[in-house]
C-alpha positions as a Python dict, from the first residue, in 0.01 Angstrom:
ca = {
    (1, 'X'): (0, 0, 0),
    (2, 'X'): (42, -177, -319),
    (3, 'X'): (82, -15, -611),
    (4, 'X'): (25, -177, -992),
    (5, 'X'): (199, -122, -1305),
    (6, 'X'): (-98, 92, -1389),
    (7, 'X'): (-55, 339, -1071),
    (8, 'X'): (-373, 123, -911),
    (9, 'X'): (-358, 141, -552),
    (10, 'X'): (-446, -108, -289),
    (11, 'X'): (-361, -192, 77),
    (12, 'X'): (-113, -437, 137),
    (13, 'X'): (-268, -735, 339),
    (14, 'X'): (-359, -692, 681),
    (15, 'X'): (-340, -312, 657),
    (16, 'X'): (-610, -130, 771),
    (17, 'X'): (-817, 118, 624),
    (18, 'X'): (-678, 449, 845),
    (19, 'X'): (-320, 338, 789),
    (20, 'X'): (-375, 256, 398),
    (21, 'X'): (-566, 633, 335),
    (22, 'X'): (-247, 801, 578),
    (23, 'X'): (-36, 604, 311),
    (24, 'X'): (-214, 743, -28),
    (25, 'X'): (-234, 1101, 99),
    (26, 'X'): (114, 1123, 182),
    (27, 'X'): (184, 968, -178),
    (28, 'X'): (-2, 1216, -309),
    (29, 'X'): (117, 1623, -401),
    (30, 'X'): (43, 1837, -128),
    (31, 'X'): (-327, 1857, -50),
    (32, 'X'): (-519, 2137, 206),
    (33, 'X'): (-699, 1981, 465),
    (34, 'X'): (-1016, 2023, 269),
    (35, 'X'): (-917, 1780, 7),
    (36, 'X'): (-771, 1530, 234),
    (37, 'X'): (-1114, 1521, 412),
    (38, 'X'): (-1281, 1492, 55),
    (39, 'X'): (-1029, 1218, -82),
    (40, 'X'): (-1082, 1014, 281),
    (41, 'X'): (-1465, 1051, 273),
    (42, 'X'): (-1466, 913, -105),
    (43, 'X'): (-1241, 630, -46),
    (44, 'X'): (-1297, 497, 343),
    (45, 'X'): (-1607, 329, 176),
    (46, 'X'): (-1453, 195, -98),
    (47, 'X'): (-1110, 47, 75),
    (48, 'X'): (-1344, -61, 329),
    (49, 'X'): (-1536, -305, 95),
    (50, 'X'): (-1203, -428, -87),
    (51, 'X'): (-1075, -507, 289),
    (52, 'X'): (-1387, -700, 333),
    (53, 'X'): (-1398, -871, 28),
    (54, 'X'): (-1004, -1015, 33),
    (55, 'X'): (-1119, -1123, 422),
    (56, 'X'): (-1435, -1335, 296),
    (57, 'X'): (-1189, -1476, 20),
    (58, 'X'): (-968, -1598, 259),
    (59, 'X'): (-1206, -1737, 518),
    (60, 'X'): (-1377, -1930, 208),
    (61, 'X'): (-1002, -2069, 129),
    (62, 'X'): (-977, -2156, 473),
    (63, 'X'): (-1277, -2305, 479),
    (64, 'X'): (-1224, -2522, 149),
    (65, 'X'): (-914, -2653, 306),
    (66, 'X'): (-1003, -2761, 611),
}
């Protein structure tokens, strides 16, 4: 996970969605199970778009360079 200077949080390339929400939970204060289900069910579709996003990006690079 990649943190910015303004507490932003992103995965690190090549990490996957699962292994980047384990990674903000645990960040996190202690949560109950409830809000750990909440904060994965608002953010799974979210990390999921960035992760697709930075993948086009690089296949267009790719792509350009070739």
């Amino acid at each position: 996970m990649i943190v910015d200077a303004r507490g932003r949080c992103r995965p690190s390339p090549g990490q996957d969605t699962d292994a980047f929400l384990d990674e903000f939970v645990e960040s996190r204060a202690p949560l109950t199970g409830a809000e750990i289900a909440e904060l994965r069910a608002i953010f799974r579709p979210a990390v999921a778009k960035v992760i697709a996003e930075a993948a086009d990006r690089l296949t267009e690079a790719s792509t350009d360079a070739a």
